[in-house]
Amino acid sequence: MNKLRTGAFHTSMILLSLLWLGPVLWVVVMSTRSFDDIAAHGVGSLPQSFTLDTYRQAWTDGGELRALINSMLVTVPSVALSLCLAAMAAFALSRFRIPGRRTVLLLMLAGNLLPPQILLIPVAKFSELTGLYDTLWALIAVQVGFGLGFYTFVLHGFMRDLPGEIQEAATIDGAGTAQIFTRVMLPLTRPALAALGALSFTWIFNDLLWAITVLRTDDNMPVTPALLGLQGQFVSSWNVIAAGTVIAAVPTVAVFLRFQRHFVSGLALGAVK
């Protein structure tokens, strides 16, 4: 009976995996087919050709290189600044008796509960008033501002559960607040920071809504909005569009594979110690 259940479980998992991998493999295969092959046989047919020129077209003619650079210029500073500010805020709110700290934490988290659609116009107008509209700095500020509350909430739960004796021992040894934060708390929260770093990198890199809200010119667009432009430039060249999609997915896949263990464990951060 147990063998039957195990076999049924493995079979269902294989089918679900194939169901998920099917569209991904289809896009990868289509990206290596020629335009004439797709035009003659259709996008759903078996490949009759193989070419990598589609990646060159997406990389150079489609502007994927510029878009990837913009995405990295936005994502890396946004992730670093968000985690840095969130770690400091979580340290203060979890390890010190600050009046109203629970209210502050709830207010920070409440900002993430608002539907982003109702904030599009205010954010765009505010970026215009500050002179940051259509700059990467505007997108960085938006990503940091709207992610800070969630990151602080997660790190607060993790730091709160760390034994207080560790901080007391560091204080007795003469460590100041800054030293306790940098030399004690940050090393202990490294798994949480790694998990949040992988999650935030994926969210920010794949973001579309805020990018098209505060940016206008094509030269400033990150990779996700650039894919929309790729669809307009290569309307019927599905192979080039598929190649651009594969290129856009490479950085997030690489980050996930690098931090896979922390990424999965991050789903339960702060829940169990």
XYZ file of N, CA and C in Angstrom:
819
model
N 0.828 -1.207 0.000
C 0.000 0.000 0.000
C 0.869 1.267 0.000
N 1.942 1.227 0.840
C 2.844 2.371 0.899
C 3.563 2.581 -0.435
N 3.936 1.449 -1.086
C 4.602 1.567 -2.383
C 3.663 2.164 -3.419
N 2.377 1.805 -3.323
C 1.399 2.346 -4.265
C 1.237 3.851 -4.052
N 1.173 4.267 -2.804
C 1.055 5.699 -2.517
C 2.301 6.449 -2.963
N 3.468 5.874 -2.710
C 4.715 6.524 -3.129
C 4.779 6.646 -4.642
N 4.385 5.570 -5.344
C 4.388 5.612 -6.804
C 3.410 6.637 -7.357
N 2.220 6.698 -6.738
C 1.232 7.687 -7.183
C 1.726 9.108 -6.921
N 2.381 9.319 -5.774
C 2.910 10.649 -5.459
C 3.985 11.062 -6.454
N 4.918 10.140 -6.740
C 5.997 10.454 -7.681
C 5.445 10.701 -9.082
N 4.456 9.928 -9.461
C 3.856 10.113 -10.786
C 3.186 11.473 -10.906
N 2.439 11.849 -9.873
C 1.760 13.150 -9.901
C 2.764 14.289 -9.905
N 3.872 14.134 -9.155
C 4.890 15.181 -9.136
C 5.573 15.317 -10.494
N 5.807 14.191 -11.150
C 6.413 14.224 -12.485
C 5.484 14.917 -13.470
N 4.199 14.604 -13.394
C 3.240 15.236 -14.297
C 3.147 16.743 -14.049
N 3.135 17.137 -12.782
C 3.095 18.559 -12.462
C 4.364 19.271 -12.929
N 5.510 18.598 -12.792
C 6.774 19.182 -13.249
C 6.765 19.373 -14.761
N 6.269 18.367 -15.469
C 6.188 18.486 -16.922
C 5.215 19.577 -17.337
N 4.126 19.707 -16.569
C 3.153 20.755 -16.856
C 3.771 22.140 -16.702
N 4.657 22.289 -15.735
C 5.319 23.563 -15.517
C 6.449 23.778 -16.519
N 7.212 22.718 -16.807
C 8.359 22.848 -17.698
C 7.961 22.930 -19.163
N 6.745 22.440 -19.496
C 6.322 22.428 -20.894
C 6.398 23.791 -21.569
N 5.730 24.820 -21.018
C 5.805 26.151 -21.653
C 7.221 26.712 -21.704
N 8.016 26.421 -20.657
C 9.390 26.926 -20.639
C 10.204 26.304 -21.770
N 10.108 24.999 -21.909
C 10.832 24.321 -22.984
C 10.329 24.765 -24.350
N 9.025 24.999 -24.452
C 8.462 25.452 -25.726
C 9.038 26.805 -26.127
N 9.189 27.730 -25.172
C 9.767 29.041 -25.466
C 11.231 28.897 -25.859
N 11.974 28.044 -25.149
C 13.397 27.851 -25.463
C 13.559 27.272 -26.862
N 12.757 26.262 -27.192
C 12.845 25.656 -28.520
C 12.454 26.655 -29.599
N 11.398 27.428 -29.371
C 10.960 28.398 -30.367
C 12.013 29.476 -30.590
N 12.790 29.789 -29.544
C 13.816 30.818 -29.692
C 14.956 30.375 -30.594
N 15.081 29.081 -30.865
C 16.160 28.575 -31.720
C 15.666 28.221 -33.121
N 14.421 28.522 -33.434
C 13.880 28.240 -34.765
C 13.973 29.485 -35.647
N 14.070 29.272 -36.928
C 14.128 30.379 -37.868
C 12.734 30.931 -38.125
N 12.688 32.160 -38.653
C 11.407 32.783 -38.959
C 10.675 32.011 -40.050
N 11.411 31.559 -41.061
C 10.788 30.815 -42.161
C 10.183 29.499 -41.677
N 10.853 28.854 -40.749
C 10.338 27.596 -40.207
C 9.020 27.821 -39.483
N 8.965 28.850 -38.631
C 7.738 29.135 -37.881
C 6.627 29.591 -38.820
N 6.974 30.415 -39.817
C 5.963 30.898 -40.762
C 5.378 29.768 -41.591
N 6.196 28.764 -41.900
C 5.734 27.674 -42.758
C 4.982 26.599 -41.983
N 5.397 26.334 -40.763
C 4.836 25.205 -40.026
C 4.044 25.608 -38.782
N 4.148 26.859 -38.347
C 3.421 27.295 -37.167
C 4.261 27.198 -35.906
N 3.860 27.953 -34.888
C 4.643 28.000 -33.640
C 4.505 26.709 -32.840
N 3.432 25.940 -33.058
C 3.224 24.727 -32.281
C 3.776 23.472 -32.918
N 4.426 23.592 -34.074
C 4.948 22.420 -34.773
C 6.329 22.048 -34.257
N 6.779 20.867 -34.634
C 8.119 20.433 -34.267
C 9.146 21.248 -35.040
N 10.277 21.552 -34.414
C 11.272 22.404 -35.085
C 11.891 21.710 -36.295
N 12.036 22.473 -37.373
C 12.684 21.996 -38.591
C 13.991 22.735 -38.863
N 14.385 23.598 -37.949
C 15.603 24.374 -38.127
C 16.207 24.678 -36.763
N 17.454 25.174 -36.801
C 18.128 25.572 -35.563
C 19.017 26.773 -35.860
N 18.855 27.830 -35.082
C 19.659 29.032 -35.241
C 19.761 29.771 -33.922
N 20.895 30.423 -33.722
C 21.094 31.277 -32.544
C 21.130 32.751 -32.922
N 20.841 33.029 -34.190
C 20.830 34.422 -34.633
C 19.708 35.214 -33.971
N 18.670 34.512 -33.519
C 17.574 35.192 -32.827
C 18.063 35.869 -31.545
N 19.025 35.242 -30.862
C 19.567 35.839 -29.646
C 20.402 37.081 -29.979
N 21.100 37.056 -31.112
C 21.850 38.243 -31.528
C 20.897 39.388 -31.840
N 19.802 39.068 -32.531
C 18.824 40.103 -32.860
C 18.205 40.707 -31.603
N 17.823 39.848 -30.656
C 17.227 40.352 -29.412
C 18.252 41.119 -28.589
N 19.504 40.670 -28.607
C 20.554 41.273 -27.788
C 20.965 42.647 -28.298
N 21.098 42.775 -29.620
C 21.582 44.028 -30.207
C 20.432 44.855 -30.801
N 19.746 44.284 -31.777
C 18.686 45.034 -32.458
C 17.513 45.332 -31.534
N 17.204 44.396 -30.626
C 16.075 44.588 -29.725
C 16.399 45.362 -28.464
N 17.681 45.674 -28.237
C 18.058 46.481 -27.079
C 18.054 45.737 -25.761
N 18.177 44.412 -25.788
C 18.177 43.652 -24.534
C 19.407 43.958 -23.679
N 20.532 44.223 -24.329
C 21.749 44.544 -23.577
C 21.549 45.797 -22.742
N 21.050 46.858 -23.369
C 20.802 48.111 -22.640
C 19.770 47.908 -21.535
N 18.729 47.130 -21.830
C 17.681 46.906 -20.836
C 18.203 46.112 -19.642
N 19.054 45.128 -19.893
C 19.626 44.348 -18.793
C 20.528 45.211 -17.917
N 21.291 46.090 -18.549
C 22.136 46.997 -17.762
C 21.273 47.899 -16.884
N 20.198 48.435 -17.454
C 19.287 49.270 -16.653
C 18.676 48.483 -15.508
N 18.295 47.236 -15.771
C 17.708 46.409 -14.717
C 18.689 46.176 -13.580
N 19.944 45.918 -13.922
C 20.940 45.697 -12.878
C 21.238 46.995 -12.125
N 21.240 48.131 -12.846
C 21.473 49.420 -12.190
C 20.350 49.777 -11.224
N 19.168 49.226 -11.438
C 18.040 49.451 -10.542
C 17.987 48.387 -9.455
N 18.136 47.134 -9.848
C 17.900 46.025 -8.917
C 18.953 45.948 -7.827
N 20.227 46.002 -8.196
C 21.294 45.835 -7.204
C 21.267 46.925 -6.130
N 21.223 48.211 -6.503
C 21.124 49.233 -5.435
C 19.833 49.144 -4.630
N 18.731 48.795 -5.290
C 17.457 48.697 -4.574
C 17.499 47.593 -3.533
N 18.031 46.439 -3.906
C 18.121 45.319 -2.966
C 19.059 45.667 -1.814
N 20.233 46.205 -2.132
C 21.214 46.523 -1.092
C 20.686 47.586 -0.131
N 20.104 48.647 -0.681
C 19.599 49.725 0.174
C 18.399 49.278 0.989
N 17.515 48.501 0.391
C 16.329 48.015 1.110
C 16.722 47.135 2.286
N 17.615 46.183 2.051
C 18.008 45.272 3.122
C 18.802 45.993 4.207
N 19.614 46.967 3.804
C 20.378 47.718 4.791
C 19.450 48.510 5.712
N 18.521 49.256 5.132
C 17.589 50.046 5.938
C 16.652 49.157 6.744
N 16.192 48.055 6.138
C 15.291 47.153 6.848
C 15.989 46.482 8.018
N 17.259 46.112 7.836
C 17.997 45.475 8.928
C 18.174 46.443 10.096
N 18.484 47.694 9.812
C 18.646 48.672 10.892
C 17.326 48.934 11.595
N 16.251 49.056 10.819
C 14.943 49.297 11.431
C 14.493 48.095 12.259
N 14.697 46.897 11.729
C 14.299 45.688 12.458
C 15.110 45.522 13.730
N 16.382 45.860 13.687
C 17.234 45.773 14.877
C 16.735 46.711 15.970
N 16.406 47.934 15.583
C 15.930 48.896 16.576
C 14.574 48.502 17.145
N 13.662 48.040 16.280
C 12.308 47.718 16.724
C 12.241 46.410 17.506
N 13.195 45.522 17.316
C 13.124 44.208 17.969
C 13.984 44.099 19.219
N 15.035 44.914 19.323
C 15.975 44.740 20.431
C 15.933 45.886 21.443
N 15.162 46.944 21.165
C 15.094 48.078 22.092
C 13.633 48.402 22.403
N 13.399 48.904 23.589
C 12.048 49.258 24.019
C 11.715 50.665 23.530
N 11.273 50.735 22.306
C 10.918 52.014 21.695
C 9.413 52.220 21.852
N 8.968 53.362 22.398
C 7.521 53.594 22.540
C 6.816 53.558 21.176
N 5.729 52.808 21.136
C 4.960 52.719 19.911
C 5.618 51.904 18.814
N 6.543 51.034 19.168
C 7.263 50.283 18.131
C 6.333 49.337 17.370
N 5.348 48.776 18.053
C 4.403 47.899 17.372
C 3.569 48.693 16.360
N 3.184 49.902 16.738
C 2.420 50.752 15.817
C 3.255 51.128 14.603
N 4.520 51.453 14.846
C 5.421 51.795 13.735
C 5.559 50.626 12.780
N 5.723 49.435 13.321
C 5.877 48.254 12.486
C 4.619 47.976 11.679
N 3.464 48.114 12.315
C 2.207 47.884 11.602
C 1.974 48.928 10.516
N 2.347 50.171 10.789
C 2.208 51.211 9.769
C 3.116 50.948 8.581
N 4.318 50.477 8.846
C 5.233 50.151 7.750
C 4.693 48.997 6.918
N 4.113 48.022 7.590
C 3.568 46.872 6.876
C 2.279 47.229 6.157
N 1.505 48.154 6.713
C 0.221 48.520 6.106
C 0.397 49.108 4.718
N 1.534 49.756 4.471
C 1.767 50.320 3.155
C 1.804 49.269 2.063
N 2.201 48.042 2.417
C 2.242 46.963 1.438
C 0.875 46.361 1.171
N -0.107 46.694 2.008
C -1.444 46.144 1.825
C -2.280 46.964 0.857
N -1.816 48.163 0.528
C -2.546 49.000 -0.418
C -2.355 48.485 -1.840
N -3.411 48.416 -2.624
C -3.252 48.014 -4.029
C -2.371 49.017 -4.768
N -1.343 48.572 -5.449
C -0.446 49.531 -6.123
C -1.140 50.339 -7.206
N -2.259 49.825 -7.754
C -2.934 50.552 -8.834
C -3.448 51.916 -8.387
N -3.849 52.032 -7.113
C -4.389 53.314 -6.649
C -3.280 54.325 -6.357
N -2.036 53.866 -6.378
C -0.915 54.756 -6.085
C -0.136 55.162 -7.327
N -0.539 54.690 -8.489
C 0.223 54.963 -9.707
C 0.295 56.460 -10.006
N -0.856 57.120 -10.021
C -0.879 58.548 -10.357
C -0.168 59.389 -9.288
N -0.433 59.171 -7.983
C 0.309 59.954 -6.981
C 1.824 59.769 -7.072
N 2.264 58.537 -7.291
C 3.710 58.289 -7.397
C 4.286 58.991 -8.622
N 3.597 58.907 -9.756
C 4.078 59.562 -10.971
C 4.137 61.071 -10.783
N 3.087 61.668 -10.171
C 3.068 63.118 -9.946
C 4.166 63.545 -8.978
N 4.377 62.740 -7.945
C 5.404 63.083 -6.965
C 6.798 63.024 -7.588
N 7.024 62.033 -8.436
C 8.327 61.945 -9.105
C 8.540 63.129 -10.046
N 7.471 63.640 -10.657
C 7.588 64.826 -11.504
C 7.918 66.065 -10.672
N 7.262 66.196 -9.515
C 7.498 67.359 -8.658
C 8.921 67.376 -8.118
N 9.464 66.214 -7.839
C 10.827 66.139 -7.303
C 11.889 66.170 -8.388
N 11.485 66.164 -9.658
C 12.444 66.194 -10.752
C 13.095 64.868 -11.050
N 12.546 63.781 -10.519
C 13.136 62.458 -10.719
C 12.423 61.638 -11.785
N 11.357 62.198 -12.355
C 10.592 61.431 -13.341
C 11.463 61.069 -14.537
N 11.300 59.857 -15.011
C 12.042 59.319 -16.146
C 13.532 59.187 -15.843
N 13.858 58.883 -14.590
C 15.233 58.557 -14.211
C 15.226 57.248 -13.434
N 16.359 56.569 -13.459
C 16.464 55.313 -12.719
C 16.388 55.542 -11.216
N 16.765 56.750 -10.776
C 16.677 57.062 -9.346
C 15.234 57.010 -8.863
N 14.305 57.437 -9.708
C 12.893 57.382 -9.325
C 12.447 55.947 -9.119
N 12.852 55.051 -10.009
C 12.458 53.653 -9.881
C 13.110 53.006 -8.663
N 14.356 53.361 -8.388
C 15.034 52.840 -7.199
C 14.306 53.292 -5.934
N 13.933 54.561 -5.882
C 13.232 55.088 -4.705
C 11.895 54.390 -4.502
N 11.174 54.137 -5.585
C 9.883 53.454 -5.484
C 10.072 52.021 -4.976
N 11.036 51.316 -5.533
C 11.259 49.922 -5.126
C 11.679 49.834 -3.661
N 12.528 50.745 -3.227
C 12.956 50.741 -1.826
C 11.795 51.103 -0.914
N 11.058 52.131 -1.284
C 9.966 52.599 -0.431
C 8.871 51.570 -0.237
N 8.495 50.884 -1.310
C 7.390 49.947 -1.197
C 7.826 48.564 -0.718
N 9.106 48.288 -0.679
C 9.560 47.001 -0.177
C 10.060 47.038 1.251
N 10.350 48.236 1.736
C 10.979 48.375 3.046
C 10.113 47.829 4.171
N 8.812 48.065 4.121
C 7.944 47.606 5.195
C 7.926 46.100 5.332
N 7.829 45.393 4.213
C 7.795 43.931 4.263
C 9.122 43.368 4.736
N 10.232 43.900 4.220
C 11.542 43.398 4.639
C 11.776 43.637 6.122
N 11.351 44.796 6.613
C 11.501 45.079 8.042
C 10.668 44.128 8.881
N 9.452 43.845 8.444
C 8.572 42.939 9.178
C 9.190 41.547 9.285
N 9.746 41.050 8.195
C 10.336 39.706 8.199
C 11.584 39.670 9.081
N 12.476 40.641 8.910
C 13.698 40.659 9.713
C 13.406 40.922 11.182
N 12.360 41.685 11.464
C 11.969 41.917 12.860
C 11.592 40.608 13.539
N 10.814 39.777 12.861
C 10.452 38.490 13.445
C 11.643 37.598 13.663
N 12.620 37.663 12.760
C 13.813 36.828 12.902
C 14.693 37.323 14.045
N 14.951 38.637 14.092
C 15.818 39.180 15.140
C 15.180 39.090 16.515
N 13.870 39.214 16.576
C 13.178 39.170 17.862
C 13.360 37.820 18.549
N 13.467 36.755 17.766
C 13.581 35.417 18.331
C 15.013 35.029 18.681
N 15.974 35.880 18.372
C 17.354 35.580 18.766
C 17.495 35.757 20.280
N 18.258 34.904 20.946
C 18.398 34.994 22.410
C 18.941 36.347 22.854
N 18.316 36.939 23.847
C 18.772 38.220 24.365
C 20.124 38.140 25.049
N 20.506 36.930 25.506
C 21.788 36.774 26.185
C 22.962 37.101 25.278
N 22.773 36.920 23.966
C 23.855 37.224 23.026
C 24.160 38.715 23.042
N 23.121 39.520 23.005
C 23.309 40.972 23.039
C 23.858 41.417 24.387
N 23.376 40.807 25.468
C 23.865 41.175 26.800
C 25.344 40.838 26.949
N 25.766 39.681 26.425
C 27.175 39.300 26.518
C 28.051 40.266 25.726
N 27.571 40.685 24.552
C 28.336 41.644 23.759
C 28.439 42.988 24.468
N 27.365 43.386 25.147
C 27.383 44.648 25.891
C 28.365 44.590 27.046
N 28.397 43.461 27.747
C 29.333 43.290 28.864
C 30.779 43.345 28.366
N 31.010 42.823 27.166
C 32.364 42.841 26.590
C 32.766 44.215 26.074
N 31.867 45.191 26.186
C 32.209 46.553 25.806
C 31.778 46.957 24.414
N 30.966 46.143 23.751
C 30.518 46.471 22.403
C 29.418 47.529 22.452
N 29.507 48.488 21.550
C 28.481 49.502 21.438
C 27.329 49.028 20.566
N 26.358 49.900 20.383
C 25.183 49.528 19.591
C 25.559 49.206 18.152
N 26.406 50.039 17.569
C 26.822 49.805 16.185
C 27.598 48.505 16.054
N 28.454 48.205 17.007
C 29.230 46.968 16.954
C 28.330 45.746 17.141
N 27.351 45.847 18.025
C 26.417 44.735 18.216
C 25.645 44.469 16.927
N 25.237 45.542 16.262
C 24.474 45.384 15.025
C 25.322 44.762 13.919
N 26.526 45.276 13.707
C 27.338 44.835 12.567
C 28.060 43.519 12.827
N 28.490 43.280 14.076
C 29.327 42.117 14.359
C 28.576 40.954 14.999
N 27.375 41.230 15.513
C 26.613 40.164 16.180
C 25.320 39.857 15.432
N 24.491 40.877 15.259
C 23.163 40.637 14.693
C 23.215 40.314 13.203
N 23.974 41.059 12.428
C 24.018 40.808 10.994
C 24.543 39.415 10.642
N 25.629 38.950 11.276
C 26.055 37.565 10.970
C 25.007 36.522 11.336
N 24.276 36.748 12.423
C 23.259 35.779 12.831
C 22.051 35.791 11.903
N 21.793 36.926 11.283
C 20.637 37.027 10.380
C 21.037 36.846 8.919
N 22.230 36.332 8.668
C 22.678 36.147 7.291
C 21.752 35.251 6.480
N 21.243 34.119 7.037
C 20.290 33.315 6.239
C 19.037 34.089 5.849
N 18.520 34.890 6.786
C 17.329 35.680 6.474
C 17.633 36.734 5.428
N 18.786 37.373 5.528
C 19.165 38.384 4.544
C 19.373 37.769 3.163
N 19.953 36.563 3.127
C 20.163 35.898 1.839
C 18.834 35.536 1.193
N 17.901 35.030 1.991
C 16.585 34.671 1.447
C 15.843 35.901 0.943
N 15.841 36.967 1.747
C 15.169 38.194 1.319
C 15.868 38.819 0.119
N 17.192 38.689 0.064
C 17.914 39.211 -1.084
C 17.511 38.517 -2.369
N 17.384 37.179 -2.315
C 16.966 36.436 -3.504
C 15.532 36.780 -3.899
N 14.660 36.870 -2.903
C 13.264 37.203 -3.189
C 13.131 38.613 -3.760
N 13.778 39.574 -3.123
C 13.657 40.959 -3.580
C 14.299 41.145 -4.942
N 15.405 40.453 -5.208
C 16.024 40.553 -6.538
C 15.042 40.085 -7.605
N 14.358 38.983 -7.344
C 13.397 38.465 -8.316
C 12.241 39.423 -8.512
N 11.695 39.956 -7.411
C 10.553 40.875 -7.505
C 10.915 42.149 -8.257
N 12.041 42.750 -7.887
C 12.417 44.038 -8.486
C 12.833 43.858 -9.937
N 13.596 42.820 -10.219
C 14.063 42.595 -11.584
C 12.899 42.336 -12.539
N 11.880 41.637 -12.066
C 10.740 41.290 -12.920
C 9.618 42.322 -12.881
N 9.808 43.417 -12.162
C 8.731 44.394 -12.023
C 8.439 45.091 -13.352
N 7.172 45.269 -13.634
C 6.730 45.975 -14.830
C 5.943 47.231 -14.490
N 5.077 47.132 -13.476
C 4.122 48.201 -13.191
C 4.808 49.518 -12.847
N 5.740 49.483 -11.873
C 6.369 50.728 -11.441
C 7.324 51.266 -12.503
N 7.897 50.383 -13.295
C 8.821 50.839 -14.332
C 8.105 51.693 -15.376
N 6.944 51.252 -15.817
C 6.220 52.018 -16.834
C 5.468 53.200 -16.219
N 5.471 53.285 -14.881
C 4.822 54.413 -14.210
C 5.751 55.612 -14.093
N 7.013 55.373 -13.746
C 7.940 56.486 -13.489
C 8.977 56.657 -14.594
N 8.967 55.788 -15.598
C 9.903 55.909 -16.711
C 9.138 56.116 -18.010
N 9.790 56.786 -18.962
C 9.118 57.091 -20.220
C 9.960 56.739 -21.434
N 11.237 57.109 -21.446
C 12.071 56.899 -22.620
C 12.579 55.461 -22.679
N 12.785 54.980 -23.897
C 13.232 53.602 -24.085
C 14.631 53.365 -23.534
N 15.477 54.391 -23.547
C 16.857 54.223 -23.078
C 16.933 53.943 -21.586
N 15.887 54.273 -20.839
C 15.880 54.060 -19.393
C 15.102 52.819 -18.975
N 14.433 52.170 -19.901
C 13.571 51.047 -19.551
C 14.381 49.813 -19.134
N 13.992 49.160 -18.028
C 14.603 47.871 -17.675
C 14.091 46.758 -18.572
N 14.463 45.540 -18.244
C 14.266 44.455 -19.201
C 12.802 44.067 -19.380
N 11.999 44.119 -18.318
C 10.604 43.693 -18.458
C 9.797 44.618 -19.362
N 9.843 45.942 -19.183
C 9.161 46.798 -20.158
C 9.777 46.711 -21.551
N 11.083 46.419 -21.608
C 11.732 46.295 -22.915
C 11.154 45.134 -23.716
N 10.687 44.099 -23.023
C 10.058 42.978 -23.731
C 8.779 43.421 -24.429
N 8.059 44.379 -23.830
C 6.883 44.922 -24.503
C 7.277 45.642 -25.786
N 8.376 46.405 -25.700
C 8.871 47.068 -26.895
C 9.362 46.085 -27.930
N 9.897 44.967 -27.472
C 10.357 43.926 -28.394
C 9.185 43.334 -29.165
N 8.047 43.193 -28.503
C 6.856 42.694 -29.180
C 6.362 43.672 -30.237
N 6.538 44.969 -29.985
C 6.137 45.946 -30.980
C 7.105 46.030 -32.137
N 8.401 45.814 -31.852
C 9.415 45.902 -32.894
C 9.431 44.662 -33.780
N 9.282 43.505 -33.161
C 9.267 42.248 -33.906
C 7.873 41.629 -33.759
N 6.913 42.214 -34.456
C 5.515 41.846 -34.251
C 5.264 40.381 -34.535
N 5.733 39.898 -35.670
C 5.481 38.515 -36.078
C 6.694 37.605 -35.891
N 7.794 38.153 -35.408
C 9.011 37.342 -35.200
C 8.969 36.741 -33.799
N 8.159 35.697 -33.659
C 7.997 35.085 -32.349
C 9.284 34.454 -31.843
N 10.149 34.038 -32.743
C 11.412 33.448 -32.311
C 12.322 34.478 -31.643
N 12.331 35.716 -32.154
C 13.137 36.772 -31.541
C 12.548 37.172 -30.188
N 11.233 37.247 -30.116
C 10.576 37.574 -28.848
C 10.861 36.490 -27.806
N 10.816 35.230 -28.239
C 11.124 34.124 -27.328
C 12.573 34.194 -26.867
N 13.491 34.553 -27.764
C 14.899 34.681 -27.380
C 15.083 35.798 -26.360
N 14.385 36.912 -26.559
C 14.450 37.994 -25.577
C 13.905 37.580 -24.226
N 12.869 36.756 -24.231
C 12.303 36.257 -22.973
C 13.298 35.364 -22.238
N 13.989 34.500 -22.976
C 14.992 33.619 -22.364
C 16.129 34.445 -21.772
N 16.591 35.455 -22.517
C 17.671 36.314 -22.017
C 17.242 37.026 -20.740
N 16.001 37.516 -20.709
C 15.511 38.237 -19.533
C 15.383 37.334 -18.314
N 15.194 36.036 -18.540
C 15.000 35.114 -17.420
C 16.310 34.619 -16.825
N 17.417 34.780 -17.537
C 18.689 34.215 -17.084
C 19.147 34.772 -15.737
N 19.148 36.100 -15.504
C 19.639 36.606 -14.213
C 18.856 36.092 -13.013
N 17.527 36.084 -13.092
C 16.737 35.624 -11.950
C 16.920 34.133 -11.715
N 17.051 33.350 -12.782
C 17.303 31.915 -12.622
C 18.660 31.687 -11.968
N 19.662 32.465 -12.370
C 20.991 32.327 -11.784
C 20.978 32.673 -10.297
N 20.270 33.738 -9.926
C 20.177 34.124 -8.512
C 19.440 33.051 -7.717
N 18.370 32.508 -8.297
C 17.625 31.465 -7.588
C 18.483 30.224 -7.358
N 19.233 29.804 -8.371
C 20.082 28.624 -8.220
C 21.192 28.862 -7.202
N 21.689 30.092 -7.165
C 22.767 30.405 -6.219
C 22.267 30.414 -4.783
N 21.060 30.931 -4.565
C 20.516 31.045 -3.204
C 19.304 30.143 -3.018
N 19.296 29.001 -3.684
C 18.114 28.130 -3.664
C 17.748 27.692 -2.252
N 18.740 27.290 -1.478
C 18.464 26.805 -0.123
C 17.852 27.909 0.728
N 18.421 29.104 0.674
C 17.878 30.220 1.441
C 16.535 30.675 0.876
N 16.382 30.593 -0.447
C 15.135 31.016 -1.098
C 13.963 30.188 -0.595
N 14.137 28.880 -0.526
C 13.057 27.985 -0.084
C 12.793 28.162 1.401
N 13.870 28.233 2.193
C 13.686 28.392 3.639
C 13.087 29.744 3.986
N 13.225 30.718 3.092
C 12.696 32.053 3.351
C 11.195 32.095 3.409
N 10.517 31.059 2.912
C 9.067 31.024 2.981
C 8.571 30.945 4.417
N 9.426 30.477 5.331
C 9.013 30.340 6.726
C 9.905 31.144 7.662
N 10.483 32.230 7.165
C 11.381 33.021 7.986
C 10.659 33.569 9.213
N 11.303 33.397 10.336
C 10.766 33.954 11.572
C 9.636 33.140 12.177
N 9.159 32.123 11.471
C 8.042 31.346 11.996
C 8.496 30.323 13.020
N 9.655 29.717 12.782
C 10.162 28.670 13.653
C 11.612 28.949 13.975
N 11.973 28.830 15.213
C 13.352 29.017 15.627
C 13.822 27.737 16.309
